Each structure stands twice: as C-alpha cells, then as structure tokens.
mmCIF file of C-alpha atoms in Angstrom:
data_model
loop_
_atom_site.group_PDB
_atom_site.id
_atom_site.type_symbol
_atom_site.label_atom_id
_atom_site.label_comp_id
_atom_site.label_asym_id
_atom_site.label_seq_id
_atom_site.Cartn_x
_atom_site.Cartn_y
_atom_site.Cartn_z
ATOM 1 C CA UNK W 1 103.309 -180.075 -158.395
ATOM 2 C CA UNK W 2 102.191 -182.450 -155.597
ATOM 3 C CA UNK W 3 102.635 -186.015 -156.591
ATOM 4 C CA UNK W 4 100.401 -189.149 -155.558
ATOM 5 C CA UNK W 5 100.962 -192.734 -156.061
ATOM 6 C CA UNK W 6 98.433 -195.486 -157.058
ATOM 7 C CA UNK W 7 96.682 -197.336 -154.159
ATOM 8 C CA UNK W 8 95.223 -200.752 -154.541
ATOM 9 C CA UNK W 9 91.884 -202.009 -153.164
ATOM 10 C CA UNK W 10 93.665 -204.064 -150.778
ATOM 11 C CA UNK W 11 95.637 -201.219 -149.219
ATOM 12 C CA UNK W 12 92.488 -198.940 -149.252
ATOM 13 C CA UNK W 13 90.236 -201.305 -147.312
ATOM 14 C CA UNK W 14 92.818 -201.344 -144.375
ATOM 15 C CA UNK W 15 93.333 -197.423 -144.228
ATOM 16 C CA UNK W 16 91.985 -195.059 -141.420
ATOM 17 C CA UNK W 17 89.873 -192.057 -142.273
ATOM 18 C CA UNK W 18 93.017 -189.835 -142.203
ATOM 19 C CA UNK W 19 94.991 -192.335 -144.584
ATOM 20 C CA UNK W 20 91.981 -192.252 -146.949
ATOM 21 C CA UNK W 21 91.818 -188.378 -146.913
ATOM 22 C CA UNK W 22 95.468 -188.145 -147.483
ATOM 23 C CA UNK W 23 95.633 -190.499 -150.571
ATOM 24 C CA UNK W 24 92.116 -189.684 -152.471
ATOM 25 C CA UNK W 25 90.966 -186.304 -151.230
ATOM 26 C CA UNK W 26 92.382 -183.015 -152.943
ATOM 27 C CA UNK W 27 91.773 -179.897 -150.864
ATOM 28 C CA UNK W 28 92.705 -176.360 -151.026
ATOM 29 C CA UNK W 29 93.099 -176.211 -154.841
ATOM 30 C CA UNK W 30 91.535 -172.737 -155.443
ATOM 31 C CA UNK W 31 94.142 -170.267 -153.709
ATOM 32 C CA UNK W 32 93.981 -166.566 -154.671
ATOM 33 C CA UNK W 33 96.703 -165.642 -157.155
ATOM 34 C CA UNK W 34 98.139 -169.043 -157.320
ATOM 35 C CA UNK W 35 98.121 -171.939 -159.979
ATOM 36 C CA UNK W 36 98.205 -175.305 -158.223
ATOM 37 C CA UNK W 37 98.431 -178.857 -159.611
ATOM 38 C CA UNK W 38 98.358 -182.418 -158.374
ATOM 39 C CA UNK W 39 99.844 -185.265 -160.383
ATOM 40 C CA UNK W 40 98.234 -188.647 -159.807
ATOM 41 C CA UNK W 41 99.817 -191.944 -160.917
ATOM 42 C CA UNK W 42 96.084 -193.125 -161.335
ATOM 43 C CA UNK W 43 96.121 -193.139 -165.362
ATOM 44 C CA UNK W 44 98.547 -189.991 -165.008
ATOM 45 C CA UNK W 45 95.707 -187.445 -164.678
ATOM 46 C CA UNK W 46 96.803 -183.925 -163.387
ATOM 47 C CA UNK W 47 94.157 -182.056 -161.472
ATOM 48 C CA UNK W 48 94.544 -178.255 -160.895
ATOM 49 C CA UNK W 49 93.134 -174.871 -160.381
ATOM 50 C CA UNK W 50 93.895 -171.452 -161.353
ATOM 51 C CA UNK W 51 92.740 -168.330 -159.460
ATOM 52 C CA UNK W 52 94.228 -165.179 -161.185
ATOM 53 C CA UNK W 53 93.800 -161.921 -159.381
ATOM 54 C CA UNK W 54 96.013 -158.877 -160.237
ATOM 55 C CA UNK W 55 98.416 -160.671 -162.678
ATOM 56 C CA UNK W 56 98.225 -163.581 -165.114
ATOM 57 C CA UNK W 57 99.041 -167.061 -164.224
ATOM 58 C CA UNK W 58 101.181 -168.901 -166.548
ATOM 59 C CA UNK W 59 101.655 -172.704 -166.825
ATOM 60 C CA UNK W 60 105.017 -173.816 -167.289
ATOM 61 C CA UNK W 61 106.777 -177.291 -167.522
ATOM 62 C CA UNK W 62 107.838 -179.342 -164.677
ATOM 63 C CA UNK W 63 110.354 -182.076 -163.916
ATOM 64 C CA UNK W 64 107.343 -184.567 -163.229
ATOM 65 C CA UNK W 65 106.342 -184.444 -166.983
ATOM 66 C CA UNK W 66 109.836 -184.726 -168.603
ATOM 67 C CA UNK W 67 108.870 -182.413 -171.378
ATOM 68 C CA UNK W 68 110.086 -178.959 -172.624
ATOM 69 C CA UNK W 69 106.606 -177.561 -171.839
ATOM 70 C CA UNK W 70 103.333 -178.553 -170.047
ATOM 71 C CA UNK W 71 101.240 -179.754 -173.032
ATOM 72 C CA UNK W 72 104.055 -181.051 -175.180
ATOM 73 C CA UNK W 73 102.466 -184.597 -174.698
ATOM 74 C CA UNK W 74 99.143 -183.596 -172.942
ATOM 75 C CA UNK W 75 95.648 -182.430 -173.523
ATOM 76 C CA UNK W 76 93.734 -180.195 -171.268
ATOM 77 C CA UNK W 77 90.235 -179.222 -170.178
ATOM 78 C CA UNK W 78 89.078 -176.167 -168.263
ATOM 79 C CA UNK W 79 85.908 -175.179 -166.552
ATOM 80 C CA UNK W 80 85.528 -171.601 -165.046
ATOM 81 C CA UNK W 81 83.526 -171.898 -161.746
ATOM 82 C CA UNK W 82 84.115 -168.185 -160.730
ATOM 83 C CA UNK W 83 83.937 -164.589 -162.391
ATOM 84 C CA UNK W 84 84.632 -163.592 -165.650
ATOM 85 C CA UNK W 85 88.190 -164.670 -166.931
ATOM 86 C CA UNK W 86 90.449 -165.014 -169.863
ATOM 87 C CA UNK W 87 92.539 -168.058 -170.973
ATOM 88 C CA UNK W 88 95.435 -167.109 -173.500
ATOM 89 C CA UNK W 89 96.285 -169.978 -175.673
ATOM 90 C CA UNK W 90 99.175 -169.462 -177.804
ATOM 91 C CA UNK W 91 98.457 -165.816 -178.296
ATOM 92 C CA UNK W 92 94.617 -166.498 -178.771
ATOM 93 C CA UNK W 93 92.452 -164.783 -175.970
ATOM 94 C CA UNK W 94 89.115 -166.589 -175.046
ATOM 95 C CA UNK W 95 86.953 -165.069 -172.939
ATOM 96 C CA UNK W 96 85.482 -167.438 -170.125
ATOM 97 C CA UNK W 97 82.112 -166.651 -168.324
ATOM 98 C CA UNK W 98 80.719 -168.773 -165.349
ATOM 99 C CA UNK W 99 80.461 -172.438 -166.403
ATOM 100 C CA UNK W 100 82.114 -172.087 -169.686
ATOM 101 C CA UNK W 101 84.588 -174.867 -170.867
ATOM 102 C CA UNK W 102 87.609 -174.957 -173.038
ATOM 103 C CA UNK W 103 89.609 -177.916 -174.503
ATOM 104 C CA UNK W 104 93.204 -177.323 -175.272
ATOM 105 C CA UNK W 105 94.981 -179.857 -177.291
ATOM 106 C CA UNK W 106 98.401 -181.470 -177.424
ATOM 107 C CA UNK W 107 101.464 -179.304 -178.548
ATOM 108 C CA UNK W 108 99.998 -175.963 -177.245
ATOM 109 C CA UNK W 109 103.001 -174.209 -176.064
ATOM 110 C CA UNK W 110 101.629 -171.191 -174.110
ATOM 111 C CA UNK W 111 98.482 -171.234 -171.633
ATOM 112 C CA UNK W 112 97.852 -168.403 -169.205
ATOM 113 C CA UNK W 113 94.826 -167.416 -167.088
ATOM 114 C CA UNK W 114 93.422 -163.905 -166.231
ATOM 115 C CA UNK W 115 90.581 -162.311 -164.402
ATOM 116 C CA UNK W 116 88.592 -159.460 -165.737
ATOM 117 C CA UNK W 117 87.842 -158.236 -162.154
ATOM 118 C CA UNK W 118 90.463 -159.085 -159.433
ATOM 119 C CA UNK W 119 87.713 -158.543 -156.778
ATOM 120 C CA UNK W 120 85.675 -161.432 -158.515
ATOM 121 C CA UNK W 121 88.261 -163.542 -159.755
ATOM 122 C CA UNK W 122 87.688 -166.352 -162.310
ATOM 123 C CA UNK W 123 88.279 -169.995 -160.782
ATOM 124 C CA UNK W 124 89.560 -172.111 -163.403
ATOM 125 C CA UNK W 125 89.467 -175.984 -162.694
ATOM 126 C CA UNK W 126 91.713 -178.024 -164.727
ATOM 127 C CA UNK W 127 92.026 -181.686 -165.808
ATOM 128 C CA UNK W 128 94.865 -182.850 -168.084
ATOM 129 C CA UNK W 129 95.826 -186.315 -169.642
ATOM 130 C CA UNK W 130 98.646 -187.665 -171.572
ATOM 131 C CA UNK W 131 97.596 -187.332 -175.477
ATOM 132 C CA UNK W 132 98.700 -189.158 -178.527
ATOM 133 C CA UNK W 133 97.126 -186.783 -181.309
ATOM 134 C CA UNK W 134 96.361 -183.049 -181.934
ATOM 135 C CA UNK W 135 92.892 -181.894 -181.659
ATOM 136 C CA UNK W 136 91.587 -178.272 -182.143
ATOM 137 C CA UNK W 137 91.161 -175.802 -179.411
ATOM 138 C CA UNK W 138 87.409 -175.808 -178.787
ATOM 139 C CA UNK W 139 85.431 -173.432 -176.534
ATOM 140 C CA UNK W 140 82.281 -175.010 -175.048
ATOM 141 C CA UNK W 141 79.792 -172.447 -173.634
ATOM 142 C CA UNK W 142 77.517 -173.716 -170.833
ATOM 143 C CA UNK W 143 74.732 -173.696 -173.365
ATOM 144 C CA UNK W 144 76.704 -175.652 -176.091
ATOM 145 C CA UNK W 145 77.264 -178.562 -173.615
ATOM 146 C CA UNK W 146 75.354 -181.749 -174.453
ATOM 147 C CA UNK W 147 72.650 -181.953 -171.865
ATOM 148 C CA UNK W 148 71.255 -185.193 -170.372
ATOM 149 C CA UNK W 149 68.344 -185.146 -167.863
ATOM 150 C CA UNK W 150 68.503 -187.922 -165.102
ATOM 151 C CA UNK W 151 66.780 -189.092 -162.176
ATOM 152 C CA UNK W 152 63.587 -188.953 -160.280
ATOM 153 C CA UNK W 153 62.117 -186.881 -157.336
ATOM 154 C CA UNK W 154 61.400 -190.339 -155.530
ATOM 155 C CA UNK W 155 65.037 -191.179 -155.646
ATOM 156 C CA UNK W 156 66.090 -187.634 -154.944
ATOM 157 C CA UNK W 157 68.505 -187.386 -157.683
ATOM 158 C CA UNK W 158 66.988 -185.287 -160.403
ATOM 159 C CA UNK W 159 70.001 -183.729 -162.060
ATOM 160 C CA UNK W 160 71.229 -182.329 -165.345
ATOM 161 C CA UNK W 161 74.451 -183.741 -166.777
ATOM 162 C CA UNK W 162 76.318 -181.325 -169.251
ATOM 163 C CA UNK W 163 78.920 -183.052 -171.163
ATOM 164 C CA UNK W 164 81.584 -180.689 -172.268
ATOM 165 C CA UNK W 165 84.601 -182.609 -173.483
ATOM 166 C CA UNK W 166 82.796 -185.587 -175.032
ATOM 167 C CA UNK W 167 82.583 -187.084 -178.685
ATOM 168 C CA UNK W 168 79.150 -185.664 -179.014
ATOM 169 C CA UNK W 169 80.683 -181.960 -178.483
ATOM 170 C CA UNK W 170 84.435 -182.023 -179.337
ATOM 171 C CA UNK W 171 87.250 -184.279 -180.141
ATOM 172 C CA UNK W 172 90.017 -185.402 -177.542
ATOM 173 C CA UNK W 173 92.353 -188.159 -177.134
ATOM 174 C CA UNK W 174 91.224 -189.571 -173.869
ATOM 175 C CA UNK W 175 89.969 -186.814 -171.583
ATOM 176 C CA UNK W 176 86.382 -186.482 -170.908
ATOM 177 C CA UNK W 177 84.968 -183.704 -168.673
ATOM 178 C CA UNK W 178 81.412 -182.282 -167.568
ATOM 179 C CA UNK W 179 79.364 -180.641 -165.093
ATOM 180 C CA UNK W 180 76.345 -182.084 -163.341
ATOM 181 C CA UNK W 181 73.687 -179.824 -161.420
ATOM 182 C CA UNK W 182 71.438 -181.250 -159.120
ATOM 183 C CA UNK W 183 67.974 -179.917 -158.748
ATOM 184 C CA UNK W 184 67.002 -178.277 -155.343
ATOM 185 C CA UNK W 185 65.503 -181.032 -153.176
ATOM 186 C CA UNK W 186 67.910 -183.620 -154.754
ATOM 187 C CA UNK W 187 70.812 -185.207 -152.891
ATOM 188 C CA UNK W 188 72.182 -188.185 -154.747
ATOM 189 C CA UNK W 189 74.360 -187.804 -157.470
ATOM 190 C CA UNK W 190 74.726 -191.391 -158.790
ATOM 191 C CA UNK W 191 72.876 -194.137 -157.146
ATOM 192 C CA UNK W 192 72.618 -197.078 -158.133
ATOM 193 C CA UNK W 193 76.333 -196.837 -158.292
ATOM 194 C CA UNK W 194 78.739 -198.303 -160.384
ATOM 195 C CA UNK W 195 82.375 -198.681 -161.464
ATOM 196 C CA UNK W 196 84.157 -198.725 -164.707
ATOM 197 C CA UNK W 197 87.229 -200.752 -164.859
ATOM 198 C CA UNK W 198 88.463 -199.076 -168.181
ATOM 199 C CA UNK W 199 88.440 -195.552 -166.703
ATOM 200 C CA UNK W 200 89.398 -193.555 -163.474
ATOM 201 C CA UNK W 201 87.383 -190.478 -162.562
ATOM 202 C CA UNK W 202 87.846 -187.259 -160.447
ATOM 203 C CA UNK W 203 84.953 -185.336 -158.911
ATOM 204 C CA UNK W 204 85.173 -181.746 -157.932
ATOM 205 C CA UNK W 205 82.133 -180.708 -155.653
ATOM 206 C CA UNK W 206 81.078 -177.029 -155.633
ATOM 207 C CA UNK W 207 78.301 -174.694 -155.157
ATOM 208 C CA UNK W 208 77.916 -175.637 -151.607
ATOM 209 C CA UNK W 209 77.528 -173.404 -148.589
ATOM 210 C CA UNK W 210 80.105 -173.336 -145.688
ATOM 211 C CA UNK W 211 78.013 -175.665 -143.503
ATOM 212 C CA UNK W 212 77.160 -178.197 -146.139
ATOM 213 C CA UNK W 213 78.839 -181.334 -146.812
ATOM 214 C CA UNK W 214 78.703 -184.396 -149.300
ATOM 215 C CA UNK W 215 79.216 -187.889 -148.059
ATOM 216 C CA UNK W 216 81.310 -189.321 -151.113
ATOM 217 C CA UNK W 217 81.114 -193.023 -151.042
ATOM 218 C CA UNK W 218 84.224 -195.025 -152.547
ATOM 219 C CA UNK W 219 85.878 -198.400 -152.406
ATOM 220 C CA UNK W 220 85.100 -201.732 -153.708
ATOM 221 C CA UNK W 221 81.308 -202.456 -153.792
ATOM 222 C CA UNK W 222 81.520 -205.086 -150.865
ATOM 223 C CA UNK W 223 84.254 -202.755 -149.047
ATOM 224 C CA UNK W 224 82.755 -199.251 -149.119
ATOM 225 C CA UNK W 225 84.167 -196.226 -147.320
ATOM 226 C CA UNK W 226 83.055 -192.605 -147.384
ATOM 227 C CA UNK W 227 85.097 -189.210 -147.536
ATOM 228 C CA UNK W 228 83.427 -186.135 -146.164
ATOM 229 C CA UNK W 229 83.604 -183.400 -148.893
ATOM 230 C CA UNK W 230 83.263 -179.690 -148.374
ATOM 231 C CA UNK W 231 82.777 -176.997 -151.078
ATOM 232 C CA UNK W 232 85.549 -177.222 -153.829
ATOM 233 C CA UNK W 233 87.082 -180.365 -152.494
ATOM 234 C CA UNK W 234 87.869 -182.982 -155.214
ATOM 235 C CA UNK W 235 88.279 -186.832 -154.793
ATOM 236 C CA UNK W 236 90.320 -189.359 -156.915
ATOM 237 C CA UNK W 237 88.366 -192.442 -158.024
ATOM 238 C CA UNK W 238 90.427 -195.215 -159.051
ATOM 239 C CA UNK W 239 88.812 -197.736 -161.592
ATOM 240 C CA UNK W 240 88.131 -200.364 -158.883
ATOM 241 C CA UNK W 241 86.114 -197.853 -156.813
ATOM 242 C CA UNK W 242 82.395 -196.705 -156.845
ATOM 243 C CA UNK W 243 81.916 -193.112 -156.783
ATOM 244 C CA UNK W 244 78.495 -191.748 -155.445
ATOM 245 C CA UNK W 245 77.588 -189.172 -153.140
ATOM 246 C CA UNK W 246 74.962 -187.561 -150.964
ATOM 247 C CA UNK W 247 74.683 -184.055 -149.734
ATOM 248 C CA UNK W 248 72.941 -182.128 -147.089
ATOM 249 C CA UNK W 249 71.590 -179.837 -149.921
ATOM 250 C CA UNK W 250 71.667 -179.615 -153.516
ATOM 251 C CA UNK W 251 75.052 -178.977 -155.081
ATOM 252 C CA UNK W 252 77.074 -179.386 -158.285
ATOM 253 C CA UNK W 253 80.029 -181.308 -159.487
ATOM 254 C CA UNK W 254 82.536 -181.597 -162.277
ATOM 255 C CA UNK W 255 83.563 -184.935 -163.390
ATOM 256 C CA UNK W 256 86.809 -185.769 -165.451
ATOM 257 C CA UNK W 257 87.635 -189.253 -166.689
ATOM 258 C CA UNK W 258 90.846 -190.764 -168.272
ATOM 259 C CA UNK W 259 91.301 -194.374 -169.482
ATOM 260 C CA UNK W 260 90.743 -196.715 -172.369
ATOM 261 C CA UNK W 261 87.680 -195.178 -173.817
ATOM 262 C CA UNK W 262 85.364 -192.241 -173.991
ATOM 263 C CA UNK W 263 82.010 -194.216 -173.876
ATOM 264 C CA UNK W 264 80.259 -192.387 -170.988
ATOM 265 C CA UNK W 265 77.965 -195.284 -170.621
ATOM 266 C CA UNK W 266 80.493 -197.926 -170.355
ATOM 267 C CA UNK W 267 79.685 -198.895 -166.564
ATOM 268 C CA UNK W 268 79.697 -201.984 -164.466
ATOM 269 C CA UNK W 269 76.457 -201.354 -162.462
ATOM 270 C CA UNK W 270 76.042 -202.468 -158.979
ATOM 271 C CA UNK W 271 72.619 -203.124 -157.330
ATOM 272 C CA UNK W 272 72.107 -201.129 -154.162
ATOM 273 C CA UNK W 273 71.278 -204.294 -152.309
ATOM 274 C CA UNK W 274 74.660 -205.799 -153.262
ATOM 275 C CA UNK W 275 76.616 -202.903 -151.525
ATOM 276 C CA UNK W 276 78.477 -203.585 -148.354
#
C-alpha cells in the first residue's frame, strides 16, 4: 500500500508541476490481475482498484491500518467500471454489472473480487474510510442511485449526478460516493467551483479515449493550479482546494468524500470572477 502525507496550501502553491503530480495525482490504479491501494493521510481515505482476471483477488490486512483485517475499523464503497464481476463479502456472492455500486460495512472480515470473463475483466474502483458504527451491506445498482440533473448547455456542463453511497440511498458512517456523467458536448464538471472545509474529496476520471484529457483545477481560490488527467487517473483534493475540471470531450467521474458530514450541498461557493 502506497502512503501519502498531507500537504498544506502553503506548500502546494510553491510546488512544480511534477511535485503537484507526485503529491495529488494517482496513476496506474487499474492493473490486470492486481489489487492496488493508496493510503492518504488527508482524512485517512484509502483509494484503490481491483482488476481480477483468472483468479480472485482477496483483500488482506496491512501494517498501515494496525488492525487484524482490512475492514475491522473501516467501511468501503465499490463501483464497477468494467465487465461483469462478483464481489464475495463474508461468503455472500454479489454480482456486479457495469456501473453497479456496493457499500460494505465495518467489521466485514472477508472481501474478494472476481471477473465473470477474464478477457473482459471487471474494474472495481474502491474508496474506504474509518468507521465508528456497523451498517448493512447494500448493493446500489446504477438505476437505484439517486439522480440529480445539473447544468445548462450554455455553460457546457449538462450532467447527471448519480448518488450511490448517500443518505438518500443507504447508510454509512462518513463515506459518500457517486458517479457523474457529462452529456455529449458538455465539458465542465463543476463551475462555479467550490471548496468544503469539512470534507475532502477524490475524483476518478474515466470514459476517456487515449488522446483525451481533463484539466483538473485545484488549489486555493486565489492560488489555483491544474493537473492534466488521463483516463482512469484519480486526484486527491484536500478540503482547502477547489476541485473542478474541463475536458477535451465529455467524460465521467467518480467522486468520493470523507469528513465531518454527509451533506452533499455543504459547499463554500466561489464566484468565477474571484478565481486567480
């Protein structure tokens, strides 16, 4: 498990492009036949991916967690962005189609990932957060997600926000997770931008072709920076940072939030004219 430490805004505004990428960008998560995790000290979120092929991938404990098993004191959210797969949770086999989600609660001892077809493997994207209570296992199919329709054609940001792990859909301790899809012809994901001092966030960009990119905006509102994101790259957004992006074509992204509350609309909005 890779470990990354917290970065303050004073450090970030003095970083080179390469230093920004080393501290905030997460690349090469989805590796065939592998289970990969990154532990961030920003609210202690864990970001990971599992791409099972010919055999199941089993989550095990690690010294970074100081626990006997991975979810002893944690909860987990999973969204499949690949072929059909199966997640086995303490002996329960849950089939996962494309864009299906799953909430796995604290004190779950065994979690493993399988693909139905090794030639078209599942691509399980994972977020995990510390948890203080036990909530039930809950599958959220794509059609079961709470949908919000946002944006306008004039602002090039027409999008559907699918809330998976959210109080309107299922209970969790602090983890929130969902999937946003931009309509063809729309490019911006969030503008005007915002921060939320009470929560951090991670974005995973996907559904992008090889030659397409997203310019992900981050930093304090008066000290903005950008990262160039490619397909299936993720980015860590501390609570002090804006998180907004514009792509060369429409794309999708998965957002995961960890922090003090689960109020999706708890944002500190910034007028575009005030950005620097």
